[in-house]
mmCIF file of C-alpha atoms and ligand atoms in Angstrom:
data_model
loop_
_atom_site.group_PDB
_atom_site.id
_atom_site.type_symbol
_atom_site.label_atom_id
_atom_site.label_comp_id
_atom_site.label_asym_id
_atom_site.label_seq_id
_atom_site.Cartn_x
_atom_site.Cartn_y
_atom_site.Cartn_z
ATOM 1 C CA UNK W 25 123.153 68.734 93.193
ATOM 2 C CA UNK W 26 122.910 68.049 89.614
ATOM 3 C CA UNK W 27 118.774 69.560 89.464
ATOM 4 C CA UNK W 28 120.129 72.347 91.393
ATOM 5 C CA UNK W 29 123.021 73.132 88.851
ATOM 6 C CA UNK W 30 120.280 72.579 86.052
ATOM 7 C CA UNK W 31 118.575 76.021 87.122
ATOM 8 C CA UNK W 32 121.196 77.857 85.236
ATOM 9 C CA UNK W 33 119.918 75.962 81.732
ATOM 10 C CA UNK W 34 116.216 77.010 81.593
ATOM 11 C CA UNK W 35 115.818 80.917 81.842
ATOM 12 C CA UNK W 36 115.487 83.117 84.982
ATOM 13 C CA UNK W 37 113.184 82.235 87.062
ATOM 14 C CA UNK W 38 110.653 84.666 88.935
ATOM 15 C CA UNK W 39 111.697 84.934 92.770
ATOM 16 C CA UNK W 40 109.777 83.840 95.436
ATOM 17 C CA UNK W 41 109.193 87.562 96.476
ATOM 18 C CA UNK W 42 109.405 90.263 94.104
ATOM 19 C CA UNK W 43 111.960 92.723 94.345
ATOM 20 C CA UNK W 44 111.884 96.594 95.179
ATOM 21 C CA UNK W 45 112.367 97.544 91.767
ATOM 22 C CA UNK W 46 113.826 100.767 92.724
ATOM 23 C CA UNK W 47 114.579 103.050 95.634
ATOM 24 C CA UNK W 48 114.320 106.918 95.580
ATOM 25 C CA UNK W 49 115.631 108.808 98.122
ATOM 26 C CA UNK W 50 113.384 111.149 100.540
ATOM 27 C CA UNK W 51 114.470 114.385 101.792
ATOM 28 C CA UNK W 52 117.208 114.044 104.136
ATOM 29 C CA UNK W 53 117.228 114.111 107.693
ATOM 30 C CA UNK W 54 119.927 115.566 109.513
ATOM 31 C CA UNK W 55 118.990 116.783 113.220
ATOM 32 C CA UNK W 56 121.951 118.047 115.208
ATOM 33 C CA UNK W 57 122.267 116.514 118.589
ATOM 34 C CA UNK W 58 124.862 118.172 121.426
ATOM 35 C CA UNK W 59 128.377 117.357 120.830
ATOM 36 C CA UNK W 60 129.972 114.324 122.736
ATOM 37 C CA UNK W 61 133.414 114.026 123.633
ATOM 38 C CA UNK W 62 134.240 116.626 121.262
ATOM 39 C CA UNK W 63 132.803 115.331 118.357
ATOM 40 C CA UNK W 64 129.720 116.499 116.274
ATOM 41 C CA UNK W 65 126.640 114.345 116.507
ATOM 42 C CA UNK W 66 123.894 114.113 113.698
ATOM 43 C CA UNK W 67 120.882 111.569 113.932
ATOM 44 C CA UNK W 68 119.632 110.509 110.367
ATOM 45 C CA UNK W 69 116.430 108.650 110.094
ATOM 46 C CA UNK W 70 118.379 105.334 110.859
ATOM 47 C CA UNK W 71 121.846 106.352 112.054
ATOM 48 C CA UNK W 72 123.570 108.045 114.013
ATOM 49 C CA UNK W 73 126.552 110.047 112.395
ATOM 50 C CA UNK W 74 129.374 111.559 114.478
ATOM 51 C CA UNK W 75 132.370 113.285 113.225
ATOM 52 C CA UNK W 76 135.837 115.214 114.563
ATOM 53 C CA UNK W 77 135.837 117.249 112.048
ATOM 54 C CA UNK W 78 133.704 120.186 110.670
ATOM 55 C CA UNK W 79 132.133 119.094 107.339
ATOM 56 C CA UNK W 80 129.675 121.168 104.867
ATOM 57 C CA UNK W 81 126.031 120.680 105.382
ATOM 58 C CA UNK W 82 125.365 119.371 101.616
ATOM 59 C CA UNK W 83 128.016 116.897 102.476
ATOM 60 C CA UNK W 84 126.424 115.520 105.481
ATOM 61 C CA UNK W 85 122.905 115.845 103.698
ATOM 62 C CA UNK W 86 124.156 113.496 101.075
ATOM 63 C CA UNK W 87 126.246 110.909 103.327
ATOM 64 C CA UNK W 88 122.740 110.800 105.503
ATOM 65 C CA UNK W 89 121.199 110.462 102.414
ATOM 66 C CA UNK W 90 123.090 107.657 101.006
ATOM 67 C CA UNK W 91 122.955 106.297 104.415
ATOM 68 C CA UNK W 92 119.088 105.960 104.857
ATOM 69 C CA UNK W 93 118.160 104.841 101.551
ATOM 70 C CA UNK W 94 120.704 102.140 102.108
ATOM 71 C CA UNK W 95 119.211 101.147 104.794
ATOM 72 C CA UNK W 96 115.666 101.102 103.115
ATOM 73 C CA UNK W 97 116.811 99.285 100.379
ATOM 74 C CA UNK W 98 118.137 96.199 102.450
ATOM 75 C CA UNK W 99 114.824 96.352 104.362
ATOM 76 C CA UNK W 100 112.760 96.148 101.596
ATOM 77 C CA UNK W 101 114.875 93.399 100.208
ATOM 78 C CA UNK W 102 112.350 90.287 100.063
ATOM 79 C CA UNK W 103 114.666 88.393 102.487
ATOM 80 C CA UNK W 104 115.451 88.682 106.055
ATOM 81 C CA UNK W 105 118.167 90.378 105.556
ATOM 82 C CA UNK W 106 117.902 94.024 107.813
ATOM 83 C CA UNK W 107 119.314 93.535 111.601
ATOM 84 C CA UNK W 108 121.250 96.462 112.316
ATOM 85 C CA UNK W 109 122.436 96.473 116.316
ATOM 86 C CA UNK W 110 119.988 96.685 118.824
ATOM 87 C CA UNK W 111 119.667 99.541 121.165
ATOM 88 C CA UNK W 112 121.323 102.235 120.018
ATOM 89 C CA UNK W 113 121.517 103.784 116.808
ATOM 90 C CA UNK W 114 124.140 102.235 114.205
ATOM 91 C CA UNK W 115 126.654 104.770 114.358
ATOM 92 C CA UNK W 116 128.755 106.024 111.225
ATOM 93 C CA UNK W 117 132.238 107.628 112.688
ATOM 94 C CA UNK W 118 133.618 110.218 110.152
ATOM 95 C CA UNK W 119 137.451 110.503 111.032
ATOM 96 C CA UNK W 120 139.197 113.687 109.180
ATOM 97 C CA UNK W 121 142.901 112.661 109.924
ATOM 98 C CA UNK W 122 143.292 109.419 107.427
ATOM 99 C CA UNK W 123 145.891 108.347 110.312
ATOM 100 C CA UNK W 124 143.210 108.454 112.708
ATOM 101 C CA UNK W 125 140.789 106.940 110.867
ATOM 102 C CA UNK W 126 143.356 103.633 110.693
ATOM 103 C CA UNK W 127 144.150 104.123 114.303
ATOM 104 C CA UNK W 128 140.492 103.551 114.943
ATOM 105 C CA UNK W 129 140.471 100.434 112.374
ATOM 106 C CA UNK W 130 140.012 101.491 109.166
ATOM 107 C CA UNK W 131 141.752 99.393 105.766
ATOM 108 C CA UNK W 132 144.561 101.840 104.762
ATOM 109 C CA UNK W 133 143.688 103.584 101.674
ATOM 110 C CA UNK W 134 139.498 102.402 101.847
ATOM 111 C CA UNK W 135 136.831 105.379 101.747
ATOM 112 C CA UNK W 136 135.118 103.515 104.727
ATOM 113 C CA UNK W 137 135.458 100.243 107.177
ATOM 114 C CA UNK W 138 132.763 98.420 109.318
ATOM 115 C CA UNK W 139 133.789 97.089 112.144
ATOM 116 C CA UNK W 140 131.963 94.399 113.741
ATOM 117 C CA UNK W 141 133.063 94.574 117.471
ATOM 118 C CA UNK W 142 132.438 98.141 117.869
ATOM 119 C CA UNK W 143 128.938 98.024 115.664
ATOM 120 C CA UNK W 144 130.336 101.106 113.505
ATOM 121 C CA UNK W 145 131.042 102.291 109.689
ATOM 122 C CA UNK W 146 134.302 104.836 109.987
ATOM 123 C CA UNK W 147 134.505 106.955 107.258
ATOM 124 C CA UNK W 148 137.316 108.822 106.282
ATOM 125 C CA UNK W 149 136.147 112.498 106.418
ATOM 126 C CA UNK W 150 138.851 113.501 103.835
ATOM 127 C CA UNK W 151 136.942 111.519 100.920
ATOM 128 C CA UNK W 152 133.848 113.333 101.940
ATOM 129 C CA UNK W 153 135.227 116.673 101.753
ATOM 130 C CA UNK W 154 136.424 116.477 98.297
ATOM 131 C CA UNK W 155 134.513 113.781 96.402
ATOM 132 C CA UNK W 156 135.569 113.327 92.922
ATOM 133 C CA UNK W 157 138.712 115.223 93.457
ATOM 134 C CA UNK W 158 141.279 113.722 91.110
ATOM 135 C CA UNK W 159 144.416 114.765 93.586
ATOM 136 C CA UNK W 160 143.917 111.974 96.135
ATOM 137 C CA UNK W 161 143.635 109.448 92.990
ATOM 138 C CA UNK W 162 142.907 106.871 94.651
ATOM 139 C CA UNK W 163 139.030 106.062 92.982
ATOM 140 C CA UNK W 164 136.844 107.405 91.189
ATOM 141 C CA UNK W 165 134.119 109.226 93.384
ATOM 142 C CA UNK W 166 131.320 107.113 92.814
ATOM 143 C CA UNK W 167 133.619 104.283 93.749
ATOM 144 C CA UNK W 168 133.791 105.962 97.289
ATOM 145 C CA UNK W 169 130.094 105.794 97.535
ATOM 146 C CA UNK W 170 129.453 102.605 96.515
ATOM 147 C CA UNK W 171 132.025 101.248 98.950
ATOM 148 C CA UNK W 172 130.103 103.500 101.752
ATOM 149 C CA UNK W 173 127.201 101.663 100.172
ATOM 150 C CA UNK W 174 128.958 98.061 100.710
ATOM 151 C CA UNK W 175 130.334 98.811 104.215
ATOM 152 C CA UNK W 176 126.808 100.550 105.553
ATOM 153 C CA UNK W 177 125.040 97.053 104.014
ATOM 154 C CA UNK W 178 127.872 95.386 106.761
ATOM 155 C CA UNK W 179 126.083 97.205 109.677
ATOM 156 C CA UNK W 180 122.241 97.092 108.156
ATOM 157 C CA UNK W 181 123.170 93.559 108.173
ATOM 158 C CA UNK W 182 124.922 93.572 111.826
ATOM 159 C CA UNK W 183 122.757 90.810 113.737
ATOM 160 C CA UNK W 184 122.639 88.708 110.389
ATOM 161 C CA UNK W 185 125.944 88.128 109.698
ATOM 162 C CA UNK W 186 126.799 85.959 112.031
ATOM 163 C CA UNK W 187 127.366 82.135 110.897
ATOM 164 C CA UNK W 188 127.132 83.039 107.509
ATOM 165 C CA UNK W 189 129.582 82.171 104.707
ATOM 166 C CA UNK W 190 132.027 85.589 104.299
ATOM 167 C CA UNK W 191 131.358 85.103 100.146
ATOM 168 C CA UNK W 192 127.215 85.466 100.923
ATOM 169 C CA UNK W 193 128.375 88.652 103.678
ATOM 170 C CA UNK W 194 130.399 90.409 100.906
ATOM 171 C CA UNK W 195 128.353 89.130 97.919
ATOM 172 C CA UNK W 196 125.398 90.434 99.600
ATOM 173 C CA UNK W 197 127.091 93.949 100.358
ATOM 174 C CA UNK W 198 128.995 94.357 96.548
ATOM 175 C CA UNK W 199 125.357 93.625 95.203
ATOM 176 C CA UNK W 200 123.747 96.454 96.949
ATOM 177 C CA UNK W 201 126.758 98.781 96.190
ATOM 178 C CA UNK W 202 125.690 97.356 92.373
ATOM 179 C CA UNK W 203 121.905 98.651 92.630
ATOM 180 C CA UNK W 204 123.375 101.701 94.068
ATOM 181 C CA UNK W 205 122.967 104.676 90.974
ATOM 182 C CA UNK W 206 124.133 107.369 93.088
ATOM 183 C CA UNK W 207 123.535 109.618 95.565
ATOM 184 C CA UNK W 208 121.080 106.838 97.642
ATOM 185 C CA UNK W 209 119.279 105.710 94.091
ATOM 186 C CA UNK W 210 118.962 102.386 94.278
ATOM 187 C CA UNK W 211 117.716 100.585 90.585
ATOM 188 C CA UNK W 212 116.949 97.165 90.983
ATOM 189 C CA UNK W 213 115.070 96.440 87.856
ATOM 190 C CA UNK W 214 118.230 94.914 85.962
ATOM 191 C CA UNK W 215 120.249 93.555 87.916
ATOM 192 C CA UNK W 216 122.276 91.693 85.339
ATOM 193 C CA UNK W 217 123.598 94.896 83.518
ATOM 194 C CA UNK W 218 124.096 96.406 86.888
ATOM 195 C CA UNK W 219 126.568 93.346 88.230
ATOM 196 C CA UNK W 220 128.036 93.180 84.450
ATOM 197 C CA UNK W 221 128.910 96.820 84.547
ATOM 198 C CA UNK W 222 129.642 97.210 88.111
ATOM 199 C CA UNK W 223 132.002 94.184 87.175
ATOM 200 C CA UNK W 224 133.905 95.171 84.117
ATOM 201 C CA UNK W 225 134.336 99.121 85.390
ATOM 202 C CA UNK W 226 136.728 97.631 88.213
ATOM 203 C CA UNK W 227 138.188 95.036 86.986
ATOM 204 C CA UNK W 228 138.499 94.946 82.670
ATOM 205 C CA UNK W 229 137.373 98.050 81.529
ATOM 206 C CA UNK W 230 138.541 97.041 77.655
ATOM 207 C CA UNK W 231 137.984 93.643 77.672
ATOM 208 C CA UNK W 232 134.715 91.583 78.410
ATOM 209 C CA UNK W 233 136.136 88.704 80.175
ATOM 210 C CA UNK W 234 136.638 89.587 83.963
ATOM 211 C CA UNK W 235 138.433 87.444 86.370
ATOM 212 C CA UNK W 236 137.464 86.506 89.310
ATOM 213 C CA UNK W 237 138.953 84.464 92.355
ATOM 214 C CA UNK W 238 137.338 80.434 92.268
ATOM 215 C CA UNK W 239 134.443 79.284 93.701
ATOM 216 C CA UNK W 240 135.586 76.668 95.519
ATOM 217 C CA UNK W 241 138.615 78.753 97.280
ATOM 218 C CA UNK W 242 135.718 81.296 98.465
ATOM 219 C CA UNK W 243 132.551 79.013 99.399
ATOM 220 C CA UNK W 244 133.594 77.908 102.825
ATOM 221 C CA UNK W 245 135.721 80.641 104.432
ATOM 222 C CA UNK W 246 135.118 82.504 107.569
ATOM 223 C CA UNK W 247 135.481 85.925 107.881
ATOM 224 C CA UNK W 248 138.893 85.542 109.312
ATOM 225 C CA UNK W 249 139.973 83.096 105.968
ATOM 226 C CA UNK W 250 138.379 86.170 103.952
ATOM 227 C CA UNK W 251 140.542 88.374 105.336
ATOM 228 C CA UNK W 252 143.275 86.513 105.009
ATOM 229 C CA UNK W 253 142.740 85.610 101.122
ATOM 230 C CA UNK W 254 142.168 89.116 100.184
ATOM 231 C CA UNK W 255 145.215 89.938 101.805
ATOM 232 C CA UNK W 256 147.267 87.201 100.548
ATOM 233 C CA UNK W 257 146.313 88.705 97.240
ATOM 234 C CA UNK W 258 148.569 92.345 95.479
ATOM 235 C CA UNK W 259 146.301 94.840 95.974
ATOM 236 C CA UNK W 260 145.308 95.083 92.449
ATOM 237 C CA UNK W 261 143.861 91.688 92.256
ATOM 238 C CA UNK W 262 141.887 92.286 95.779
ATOM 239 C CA UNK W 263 138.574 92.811 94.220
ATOM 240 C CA UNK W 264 138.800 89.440 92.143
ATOM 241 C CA UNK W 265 137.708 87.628 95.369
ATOM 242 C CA UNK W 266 134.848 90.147 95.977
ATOM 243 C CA UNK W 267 133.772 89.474 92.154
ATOM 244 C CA UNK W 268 133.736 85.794 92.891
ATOM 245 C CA UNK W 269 131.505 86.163 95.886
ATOM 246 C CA UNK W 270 129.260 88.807 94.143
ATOM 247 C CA UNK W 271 128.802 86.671 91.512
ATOM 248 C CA UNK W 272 127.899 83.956 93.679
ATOM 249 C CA UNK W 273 125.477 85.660 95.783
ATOM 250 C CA UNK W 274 123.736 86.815 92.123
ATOM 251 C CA UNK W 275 123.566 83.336 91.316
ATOM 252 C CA UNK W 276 121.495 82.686 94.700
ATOM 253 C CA UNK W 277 119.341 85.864 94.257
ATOM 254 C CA UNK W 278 118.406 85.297 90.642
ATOM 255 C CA UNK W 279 119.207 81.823 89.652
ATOM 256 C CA UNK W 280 115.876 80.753 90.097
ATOM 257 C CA UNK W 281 113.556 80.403 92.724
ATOM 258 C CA UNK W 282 114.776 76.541 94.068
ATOM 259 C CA UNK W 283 118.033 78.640 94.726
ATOM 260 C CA UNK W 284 116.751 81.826 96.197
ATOM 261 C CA UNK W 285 114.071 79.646 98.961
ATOM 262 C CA UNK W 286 117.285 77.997 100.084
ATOM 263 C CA UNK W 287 119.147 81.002 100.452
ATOM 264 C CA UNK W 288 115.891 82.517 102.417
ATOM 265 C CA UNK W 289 115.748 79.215 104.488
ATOM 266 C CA UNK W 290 119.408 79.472 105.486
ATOM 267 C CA UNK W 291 118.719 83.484 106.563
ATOM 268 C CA UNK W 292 116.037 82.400 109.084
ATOM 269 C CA UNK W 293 117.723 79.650 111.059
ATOM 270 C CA UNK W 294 119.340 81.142 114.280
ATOM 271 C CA UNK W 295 123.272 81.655 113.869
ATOM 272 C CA UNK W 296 124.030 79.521 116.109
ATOM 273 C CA UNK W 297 122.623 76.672 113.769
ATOM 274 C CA UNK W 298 124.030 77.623 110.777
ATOM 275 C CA UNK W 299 127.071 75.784 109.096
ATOM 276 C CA UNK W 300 128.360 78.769 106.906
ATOM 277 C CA UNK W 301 131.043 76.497 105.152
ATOM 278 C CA UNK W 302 128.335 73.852 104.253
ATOM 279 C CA UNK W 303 125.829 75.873 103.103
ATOM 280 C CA UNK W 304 127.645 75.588 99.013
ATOM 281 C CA UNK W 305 130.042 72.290 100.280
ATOM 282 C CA UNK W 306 133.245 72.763 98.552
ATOM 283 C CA UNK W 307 132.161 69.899 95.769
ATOM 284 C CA UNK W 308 129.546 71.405 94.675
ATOM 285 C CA UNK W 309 131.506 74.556 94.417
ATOM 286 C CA UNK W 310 132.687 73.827 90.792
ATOM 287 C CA UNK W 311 129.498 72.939 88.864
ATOM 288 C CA UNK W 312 128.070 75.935 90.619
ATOM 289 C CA UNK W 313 131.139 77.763 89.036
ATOM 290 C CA UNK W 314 130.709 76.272 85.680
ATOM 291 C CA UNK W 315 126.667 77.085 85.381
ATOM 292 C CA UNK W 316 127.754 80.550 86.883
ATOM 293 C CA UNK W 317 130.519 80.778 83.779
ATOM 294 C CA UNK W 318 127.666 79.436 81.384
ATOM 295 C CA UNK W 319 124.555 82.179 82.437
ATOM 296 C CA UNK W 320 127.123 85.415 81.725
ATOM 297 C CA UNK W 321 128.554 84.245 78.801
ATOM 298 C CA UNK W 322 125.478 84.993 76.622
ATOM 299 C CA UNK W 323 124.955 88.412 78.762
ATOM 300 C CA UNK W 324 128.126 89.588 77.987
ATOM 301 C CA UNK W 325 130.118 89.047 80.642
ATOM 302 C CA UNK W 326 133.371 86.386 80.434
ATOM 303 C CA UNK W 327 134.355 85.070 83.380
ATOM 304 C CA UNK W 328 138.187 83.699 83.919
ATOM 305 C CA UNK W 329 137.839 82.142 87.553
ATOM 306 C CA UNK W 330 141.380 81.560 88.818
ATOM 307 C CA UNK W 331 142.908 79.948 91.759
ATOM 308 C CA UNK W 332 143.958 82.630 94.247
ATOM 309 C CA UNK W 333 148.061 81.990 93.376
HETATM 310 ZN ZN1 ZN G 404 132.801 93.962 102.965
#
């Protein structure tokens, strides 16, 4: 492991691929299709939205909007990455009653929720309808998007996530909703300021050392252990395990391209195959924490990884 750790030392390396350096959205596409079941049904290039609630056209333009150039964005990505469900259309469920929206699965209190089983992003219609209003103070608006962004990267992702580590599955997700400008801009030129920023907005505002959940509690969970860490944690320290795995999945995308070929490797072997837990083996996890510690430092980023209690 120790040439592997040695990547962080010498300076960024060129990926294998190159990356999209941006993504700018197209005109939306919103085509109404005949209700079902009393809800409202819009197809979007890539999606299919439905909602139970009446919502204002510029709303829907932009949630189709973000929607699409998500999904462009994780296509384009130079690793096999884009496997949304087969068949049908990956649906987006807009919910206006926040209770319903739970009832159906949602997280209490999140903007939007994929659920794997059912193939679908809910999204609570409420946040749409009033972006940026300061009443429901609950985030910031462009919070909401970016976690629309993280949970739509879930379903882009649907047929891919299976067998893979839960830190590479969020990682991967939290570094789109990084790229993400706005609106369905997606800037991929510098990522580093993008994940420092992204970073100390949520979770240290005044100071620049962030903390962030340890490597080695994060590298081999499932997503049921995921679930269960993040909720083991108060809800203000939730996102510390989400930093962790963001900054681990950086580390993988742009720490060199010995790193990034593995990652690529490990994307193209059949689920079945894969050992999520082994791909970063919990004893590696801590010089890959260390060198992780060592590359922000310089770039103005601290990083206090702490045990989970
Ligand atoms: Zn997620």
């Amino acid at each position: 492991m120790r040439a592997f750790f040695l990547l962080f030392a010498v300076p960024l390396l060129a990926a294998a691929a190159p990356l999209p350096r941006e993504v700018v959205p197209q005109a939306a596409v919103l085509e109404e299709q005949p209700d079902e079941g009393g809800r409202k049904v819009w197809n979007t290039r890539f999606f299919r939205i439905d909602s139970d609630m009446e919502l204002p056209r510029n709303q829907l333009l932009r949630l189709a909007q973000v929607a699409d150039t998500t999904a462009i964005a994780v296509k384009g990505y130079p690793l096999p990455l884009f496997a949304p469900p087969e068949g049908l259309r990956a649906r987006i469920a807009i919910h206006g009653d926040p209770a319903e929206y739970v009832k159906a699965g949602g997280f209490h209190g999140s903007a939007g929720f994929y659920i794997a089983r059912q193939s679908v992003v809910l999204v609570r219609g409420d946040f749409l309808m009033n972006p940026g209003d300061p009443s429901r103070a609950l985030l910031p608006a462009n919070y909401d998007e970016d976690i629309l962004v993280h949970e739509l990267v879930h379903l882009c992702m649907h047929r891919q996530n299976a067998g893979l580590p839960q830190w590479l599955v969020e990682g991967l997700a939290e570094y789109f909703a990084c790229a993400h400008s706005g609106g369905g801009r997606f800037a991929f030129g510098d990522m580093d300021k993008s994940v420092r920023d992204h970073l100390r907005a949520r979770l240290s505002p005044q100071d620049p050392k962030i903390p962030a959940i340890q490597i080695s509690e994060i590298c081999f969970v499932d997503s049921r252990g995921w679930l269960r860490l993040v909720e083991s944690l108060p809800q203000e320290e939730r996102y510390q395990a989400y930093a962790g795995s963001l900054l681990l999945a950086h580390c993988y995308l742009h720490g060199g391209t010995k790193r990034f070929e593995a990652l690529e490797q490990f994307l193209r072997l059949p689920p079945r195959e894969r050992k999520g837990g082994a791909f970063l083996p919990q004893d590696a996890a801590e010089k890959t924490q260390e060198g992780i510690v060592r590359y922000w430092q310089p770039r103005g980023l601290g990083v206090n990884f702490r045990p989970s209690k």
